[in-house]
mmCIF file of C-alpha atoms in Angstrom:
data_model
loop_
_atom_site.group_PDB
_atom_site.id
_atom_site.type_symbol
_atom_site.label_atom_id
_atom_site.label_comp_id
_atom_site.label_asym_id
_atom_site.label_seq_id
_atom_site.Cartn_x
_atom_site.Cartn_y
_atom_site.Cartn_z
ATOM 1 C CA UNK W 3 0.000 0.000 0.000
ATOM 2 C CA UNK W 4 0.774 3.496 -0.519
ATOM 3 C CA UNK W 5 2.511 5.297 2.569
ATOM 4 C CA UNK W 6 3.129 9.059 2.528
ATOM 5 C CA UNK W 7 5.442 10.246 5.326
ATOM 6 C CA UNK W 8 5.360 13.972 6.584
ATOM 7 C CA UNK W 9 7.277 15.822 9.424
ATOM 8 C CA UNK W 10 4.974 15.887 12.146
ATOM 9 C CA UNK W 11 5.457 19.761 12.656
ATOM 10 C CA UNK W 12 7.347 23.145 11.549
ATOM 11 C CA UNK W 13 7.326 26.331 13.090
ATOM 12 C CA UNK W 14 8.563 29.485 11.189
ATOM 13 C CA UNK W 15 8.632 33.161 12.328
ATOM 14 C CA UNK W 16 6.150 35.713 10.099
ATOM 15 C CA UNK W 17 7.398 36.611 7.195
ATOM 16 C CA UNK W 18 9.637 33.269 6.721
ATOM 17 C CA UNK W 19 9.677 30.675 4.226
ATOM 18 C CA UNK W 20 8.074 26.981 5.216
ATOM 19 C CA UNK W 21 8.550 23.995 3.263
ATOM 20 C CA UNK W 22 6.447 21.111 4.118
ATOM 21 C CA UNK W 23 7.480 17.449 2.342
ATOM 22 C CA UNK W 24 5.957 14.684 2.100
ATOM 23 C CA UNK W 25 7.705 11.834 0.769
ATOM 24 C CA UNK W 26 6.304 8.433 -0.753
ATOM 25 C CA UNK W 27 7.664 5.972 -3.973
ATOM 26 C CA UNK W 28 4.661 6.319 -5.697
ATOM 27 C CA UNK W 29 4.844 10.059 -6.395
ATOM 28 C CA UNK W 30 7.190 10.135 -9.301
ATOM 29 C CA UNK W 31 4.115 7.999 -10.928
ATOM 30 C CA UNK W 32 1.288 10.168 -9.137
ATOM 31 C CA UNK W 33 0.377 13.068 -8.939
ATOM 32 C CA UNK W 34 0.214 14.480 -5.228
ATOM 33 C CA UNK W 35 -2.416 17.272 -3.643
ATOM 34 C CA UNK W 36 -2.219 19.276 -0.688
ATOM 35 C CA UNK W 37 -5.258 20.211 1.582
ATOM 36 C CA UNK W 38 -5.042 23.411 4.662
ATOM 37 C CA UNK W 39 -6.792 22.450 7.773
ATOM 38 C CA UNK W 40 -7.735 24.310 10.720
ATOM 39 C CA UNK W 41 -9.781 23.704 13.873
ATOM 40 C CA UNK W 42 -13.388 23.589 13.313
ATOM 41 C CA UNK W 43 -13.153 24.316 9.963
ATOM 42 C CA UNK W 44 -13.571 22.545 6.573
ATOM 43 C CA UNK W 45 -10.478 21.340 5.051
ATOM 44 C CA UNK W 46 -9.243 23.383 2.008
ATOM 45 C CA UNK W 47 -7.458 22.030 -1.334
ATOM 46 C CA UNK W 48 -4.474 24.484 -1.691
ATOM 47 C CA UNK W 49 -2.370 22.954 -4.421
ATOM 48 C CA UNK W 50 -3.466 20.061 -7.223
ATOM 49 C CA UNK W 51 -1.499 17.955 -9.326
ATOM 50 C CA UNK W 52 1.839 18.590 -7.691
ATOM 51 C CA UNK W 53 2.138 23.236 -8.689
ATOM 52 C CA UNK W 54 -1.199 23.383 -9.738
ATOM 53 C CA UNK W 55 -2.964 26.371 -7.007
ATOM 54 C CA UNK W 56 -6.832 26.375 -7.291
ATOM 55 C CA UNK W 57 -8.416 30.229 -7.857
ATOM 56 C CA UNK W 58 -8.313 31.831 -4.684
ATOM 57 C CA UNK W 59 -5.154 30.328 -3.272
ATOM 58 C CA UNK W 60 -2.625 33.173 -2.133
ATOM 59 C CA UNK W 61 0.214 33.467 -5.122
ATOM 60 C CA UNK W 62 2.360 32.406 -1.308
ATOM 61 C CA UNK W 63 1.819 29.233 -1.972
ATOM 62 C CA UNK W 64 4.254 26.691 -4.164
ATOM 63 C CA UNK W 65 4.017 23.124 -4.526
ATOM 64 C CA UNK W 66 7.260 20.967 -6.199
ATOM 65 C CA UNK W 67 8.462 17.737 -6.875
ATOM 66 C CA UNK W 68 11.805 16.248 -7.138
ATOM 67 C CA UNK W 69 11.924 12.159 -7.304
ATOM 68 C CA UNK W 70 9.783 10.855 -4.384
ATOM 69 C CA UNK W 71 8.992 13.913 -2.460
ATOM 70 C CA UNK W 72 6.969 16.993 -3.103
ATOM 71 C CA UNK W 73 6.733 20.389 -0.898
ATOM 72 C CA UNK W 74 4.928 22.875 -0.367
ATOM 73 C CA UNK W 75 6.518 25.630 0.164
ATOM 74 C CA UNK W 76 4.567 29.339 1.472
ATOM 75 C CA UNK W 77 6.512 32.291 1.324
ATOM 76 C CA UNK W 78 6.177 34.951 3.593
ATOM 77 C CA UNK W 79 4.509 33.277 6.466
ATOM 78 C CA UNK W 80 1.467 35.042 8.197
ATOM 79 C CA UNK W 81 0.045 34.148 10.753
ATOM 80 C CA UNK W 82 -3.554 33.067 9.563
ATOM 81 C CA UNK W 83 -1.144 30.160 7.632
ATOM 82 C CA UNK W 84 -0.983 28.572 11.157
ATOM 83 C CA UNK W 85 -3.066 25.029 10.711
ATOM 84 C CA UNK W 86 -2.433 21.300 9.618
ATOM 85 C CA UNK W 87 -1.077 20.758 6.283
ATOM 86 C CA UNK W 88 -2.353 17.200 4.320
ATOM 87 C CA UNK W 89 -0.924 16.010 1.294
ATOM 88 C CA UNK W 90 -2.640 13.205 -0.471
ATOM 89 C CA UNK W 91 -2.535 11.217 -3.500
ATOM 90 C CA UNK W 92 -3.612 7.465 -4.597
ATOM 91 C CA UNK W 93 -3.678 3.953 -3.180
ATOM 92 C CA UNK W 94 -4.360 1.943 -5.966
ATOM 93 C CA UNK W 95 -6.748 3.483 -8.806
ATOM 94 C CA UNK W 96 -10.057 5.458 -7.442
ATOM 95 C CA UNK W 97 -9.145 5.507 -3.751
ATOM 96 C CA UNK W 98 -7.097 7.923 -1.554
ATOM 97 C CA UNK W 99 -4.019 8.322 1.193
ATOM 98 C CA UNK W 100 -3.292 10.716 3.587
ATOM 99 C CA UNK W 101 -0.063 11.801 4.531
ATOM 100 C CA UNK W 102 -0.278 11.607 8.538
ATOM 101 C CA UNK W 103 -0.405 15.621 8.519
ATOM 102 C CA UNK W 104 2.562 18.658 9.384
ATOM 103 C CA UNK W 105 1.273 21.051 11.921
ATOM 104 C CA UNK W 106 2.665 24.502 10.723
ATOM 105 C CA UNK W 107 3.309 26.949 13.901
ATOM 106 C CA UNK W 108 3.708 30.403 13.176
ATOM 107 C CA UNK W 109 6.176 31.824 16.125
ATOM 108 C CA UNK E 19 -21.242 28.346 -4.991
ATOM 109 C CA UNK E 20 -20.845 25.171 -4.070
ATOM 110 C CA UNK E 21 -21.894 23.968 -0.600
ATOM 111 C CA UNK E 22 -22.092 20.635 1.145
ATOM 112 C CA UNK E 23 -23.879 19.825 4.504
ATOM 113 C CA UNK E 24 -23.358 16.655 6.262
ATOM 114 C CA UNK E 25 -25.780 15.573 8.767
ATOM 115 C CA UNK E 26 -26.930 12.282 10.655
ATOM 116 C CA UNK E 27 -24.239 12.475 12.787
ATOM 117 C CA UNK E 28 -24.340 11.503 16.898
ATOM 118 C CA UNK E 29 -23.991 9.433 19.870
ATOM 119 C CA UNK E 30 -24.503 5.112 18.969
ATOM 120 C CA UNK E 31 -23.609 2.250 20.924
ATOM 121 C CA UNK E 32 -20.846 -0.468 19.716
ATOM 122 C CA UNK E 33 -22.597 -2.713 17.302
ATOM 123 C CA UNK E 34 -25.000 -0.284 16.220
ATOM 124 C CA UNK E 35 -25.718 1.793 13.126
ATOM 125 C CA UNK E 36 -26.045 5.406 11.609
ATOM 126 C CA UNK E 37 -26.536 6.632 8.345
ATOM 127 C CA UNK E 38 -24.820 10.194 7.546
ATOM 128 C CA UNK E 39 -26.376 12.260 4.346
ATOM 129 C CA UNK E 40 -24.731 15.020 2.662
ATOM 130 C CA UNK E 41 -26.541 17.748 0.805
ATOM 131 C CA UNK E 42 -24.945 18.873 -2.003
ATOM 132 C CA UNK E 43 -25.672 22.651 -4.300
ATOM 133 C CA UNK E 44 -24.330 25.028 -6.045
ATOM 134 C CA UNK E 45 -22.727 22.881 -9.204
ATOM 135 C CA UNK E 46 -23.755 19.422 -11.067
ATOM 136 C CA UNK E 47 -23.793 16.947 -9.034
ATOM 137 C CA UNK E 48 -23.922 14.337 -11.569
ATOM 138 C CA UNK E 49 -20.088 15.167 -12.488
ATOM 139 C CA UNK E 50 -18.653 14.508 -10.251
ATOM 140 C CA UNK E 51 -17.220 11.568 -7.796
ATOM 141 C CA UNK E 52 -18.176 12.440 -4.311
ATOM 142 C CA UNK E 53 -15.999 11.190 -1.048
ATOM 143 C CA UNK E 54 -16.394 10.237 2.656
ATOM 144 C CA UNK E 55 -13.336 11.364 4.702
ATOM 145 C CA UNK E 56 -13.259 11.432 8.679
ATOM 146 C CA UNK E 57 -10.665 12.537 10.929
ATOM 147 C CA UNK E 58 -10.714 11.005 14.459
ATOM 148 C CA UNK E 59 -10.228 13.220 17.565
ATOM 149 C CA UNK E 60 -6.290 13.894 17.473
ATOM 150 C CA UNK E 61 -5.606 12.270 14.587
ATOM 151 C CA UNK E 62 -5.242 13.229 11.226
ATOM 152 C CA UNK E 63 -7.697 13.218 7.710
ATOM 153 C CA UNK E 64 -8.292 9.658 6.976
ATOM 154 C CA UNK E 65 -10.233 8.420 3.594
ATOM 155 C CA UNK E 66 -13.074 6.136 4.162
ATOM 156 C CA UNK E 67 -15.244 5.742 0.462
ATOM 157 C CA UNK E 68 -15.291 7.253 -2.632
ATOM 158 C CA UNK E 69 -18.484 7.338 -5.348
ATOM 159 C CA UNK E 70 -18.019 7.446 -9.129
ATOM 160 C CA UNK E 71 -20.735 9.637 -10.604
ATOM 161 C CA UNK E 72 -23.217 7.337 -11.809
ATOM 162 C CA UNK E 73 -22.460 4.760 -8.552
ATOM 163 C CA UNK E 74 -21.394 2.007 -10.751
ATOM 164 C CA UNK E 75 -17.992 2.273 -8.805
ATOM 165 C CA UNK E 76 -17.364 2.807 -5.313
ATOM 166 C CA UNK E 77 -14.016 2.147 -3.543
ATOM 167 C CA UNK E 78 -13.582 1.622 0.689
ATOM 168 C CA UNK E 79 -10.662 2.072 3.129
ATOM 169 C CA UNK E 80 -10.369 -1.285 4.763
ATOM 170 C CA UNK E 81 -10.966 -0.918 7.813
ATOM 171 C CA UNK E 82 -14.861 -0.217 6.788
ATOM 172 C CA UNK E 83 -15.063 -3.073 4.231
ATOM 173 C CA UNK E 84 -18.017 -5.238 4.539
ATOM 174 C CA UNK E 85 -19.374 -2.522 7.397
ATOM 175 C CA UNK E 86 -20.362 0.610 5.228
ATOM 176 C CA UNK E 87 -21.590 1.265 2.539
ATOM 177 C CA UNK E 88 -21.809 4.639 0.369
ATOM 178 C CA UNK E 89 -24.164 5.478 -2.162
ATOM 179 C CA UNK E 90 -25.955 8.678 -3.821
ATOM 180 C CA UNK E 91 -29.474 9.892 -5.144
ATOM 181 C CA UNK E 92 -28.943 12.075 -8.525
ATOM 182 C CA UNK E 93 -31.996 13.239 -8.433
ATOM 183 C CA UNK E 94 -31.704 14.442 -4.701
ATOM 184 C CA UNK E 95 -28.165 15.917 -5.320
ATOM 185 C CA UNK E 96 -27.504 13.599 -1.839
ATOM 186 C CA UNK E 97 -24.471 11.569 -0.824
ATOM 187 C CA UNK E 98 -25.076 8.877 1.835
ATOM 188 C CA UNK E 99 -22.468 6.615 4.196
ATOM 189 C CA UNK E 100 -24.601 3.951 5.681
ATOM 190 C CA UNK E 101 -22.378 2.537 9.096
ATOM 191 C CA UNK E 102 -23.100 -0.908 10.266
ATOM 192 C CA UNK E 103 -21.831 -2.565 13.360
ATOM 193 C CA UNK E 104 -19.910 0.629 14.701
ATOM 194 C CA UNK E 105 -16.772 0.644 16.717
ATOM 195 C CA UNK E 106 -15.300 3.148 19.301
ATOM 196 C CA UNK E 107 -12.549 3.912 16.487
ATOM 197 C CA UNK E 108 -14.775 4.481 13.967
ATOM 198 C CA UNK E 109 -15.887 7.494 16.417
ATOM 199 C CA UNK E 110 -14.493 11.008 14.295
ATOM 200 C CA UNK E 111 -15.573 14.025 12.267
ATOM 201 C CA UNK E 112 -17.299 12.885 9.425
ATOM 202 C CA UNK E 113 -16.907 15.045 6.008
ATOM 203 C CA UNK E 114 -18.693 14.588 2.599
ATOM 204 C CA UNK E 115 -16.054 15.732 -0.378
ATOM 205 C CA UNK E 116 -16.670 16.723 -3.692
ATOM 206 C CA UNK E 117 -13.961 14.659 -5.791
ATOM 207 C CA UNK E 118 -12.500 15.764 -9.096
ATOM 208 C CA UNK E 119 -10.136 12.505 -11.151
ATOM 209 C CA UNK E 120 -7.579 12.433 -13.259
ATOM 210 C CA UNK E 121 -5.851 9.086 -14.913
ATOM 211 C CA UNK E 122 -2.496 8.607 -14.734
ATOM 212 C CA UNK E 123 -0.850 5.682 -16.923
ATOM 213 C CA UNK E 124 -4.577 3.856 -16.302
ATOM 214 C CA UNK E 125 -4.764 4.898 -12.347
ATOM 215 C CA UNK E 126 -8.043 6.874 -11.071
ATOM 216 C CA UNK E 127 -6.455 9.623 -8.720
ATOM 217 C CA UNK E 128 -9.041 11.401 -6.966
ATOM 218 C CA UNK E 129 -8.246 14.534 -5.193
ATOM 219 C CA UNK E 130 -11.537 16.941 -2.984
ATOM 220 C CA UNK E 131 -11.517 20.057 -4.422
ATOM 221 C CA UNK E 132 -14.684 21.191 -2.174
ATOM 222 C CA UNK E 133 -15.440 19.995 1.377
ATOM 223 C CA UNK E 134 -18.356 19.974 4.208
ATOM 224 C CA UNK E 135 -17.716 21.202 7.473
ATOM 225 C CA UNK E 136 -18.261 17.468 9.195
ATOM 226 C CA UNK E 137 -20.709 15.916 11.187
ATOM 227 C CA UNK E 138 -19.210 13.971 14.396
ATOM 228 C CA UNK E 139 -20.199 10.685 14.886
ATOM 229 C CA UNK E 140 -19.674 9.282 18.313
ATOM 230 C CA UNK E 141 -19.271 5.596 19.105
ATOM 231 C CA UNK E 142 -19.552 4.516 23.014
ATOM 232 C CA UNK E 143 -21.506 2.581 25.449
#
């Protein structure tokens, strides 16, 4: 099955860069998504289909890939960023896997 | 713009049963997969079930195999999770997803381009 591994946390200061991997073997053949989650609140797609940033998403926000890990990187860090960060591609055709999550703390 | 309301959610003994409905507006309903997803309390997003758009395919995380089942009404714009013989770790937030696809080399990839805000689902004697 398909495992994809993120740090559990990062913490940047406002205004810094965060990068946020998540690493799995299947990525180089998938494509991987990324989803913005904070208390009480619906989860949010942020990035599709590895760079891809749905209308709406701040220009902050970068995805990349190199080999078997993809990040999302968000420039100039503000503090409404602060939440738990999900990336998420297949496990085996028409199903889904979670990355276990990256809480981002904005110092 | 599109909006998604889960309900059905609450408090059901081990054993027992609960079926969560999601209302879906604001696009075509008939498009598009749709997608249970649940996070448990501390724990992160977890997948449960996933419904191609005419219901003709549906795909389960294992651990709810043989125990729920999802389905949808077109013509009600609804998505449904029926849960049968619950367990305490099936007790989480439960969100309804609208899923976009794409295929890659033959694979369905799914990704939830618009989600509810959850119904909680409790499991616990």
């Amino acid at each position: 099955s398909t495992e994809l591994t993120q740090p559990p946390s990062v913490s940047v200061s406002p205004g810094q860069t965060a990068r946020i991997t998540c690493s799995g073997d299947a990525l180089p053949l998938q494509y991987a998504f990324w989803y913005q989650h904070k208390p009480g609140q619906a989860p949010v797609l942020v990035m599709y289909k590895d760079y891809e940033r749905p209308s709406g998403i701040s220009e902050r926000f970068f995805g990349s890939t190199s080999g078997t890990t993809v990040t999302l990187t968000i420039s100039g860090v503000q503090a409404e960023d602060e939440a738990d960060y999900y990336c998420q591609s297949a496990d085996g055709s028409g199903t889904v896997v979670f990355g276990g999550g990256t809480k981002l703390t904005v110092l | 713009e599109v909006q998604l309301v889960e309900s059905g959610g609450g408090l059901v003994q081990p054993g027992g049963s609960l079926r969560l409905s999601c209302a879906a507006s604001g696009f075509t309903f008939t498009r598009y997969w749709m997608s249970w997803v649940r996070q448990a309390p501390g724990k992160g997003l977890e997948w449960v079930a996933n419904i191609k758009q005419d219901g003709t395919e549906k795909y389960y995380e294992d651990s709810v195999k043989g125990r729920f089942t999802i389905s949808r009404d077109n013509a009600k714009n609804s998505l449904y999770l029926q849960m049968n013989s619950l367990r305490a770790e099936d007790t989480a937030v439960y969100y309804c997803a609208r899923a976009d696809i794409i295929v890659v080399r033959g694979v369905i990839i799914p990704w939830l381009d618009s989600w509810g805000q959850g119904t909680l689902v409790t499991v616990s004697s």
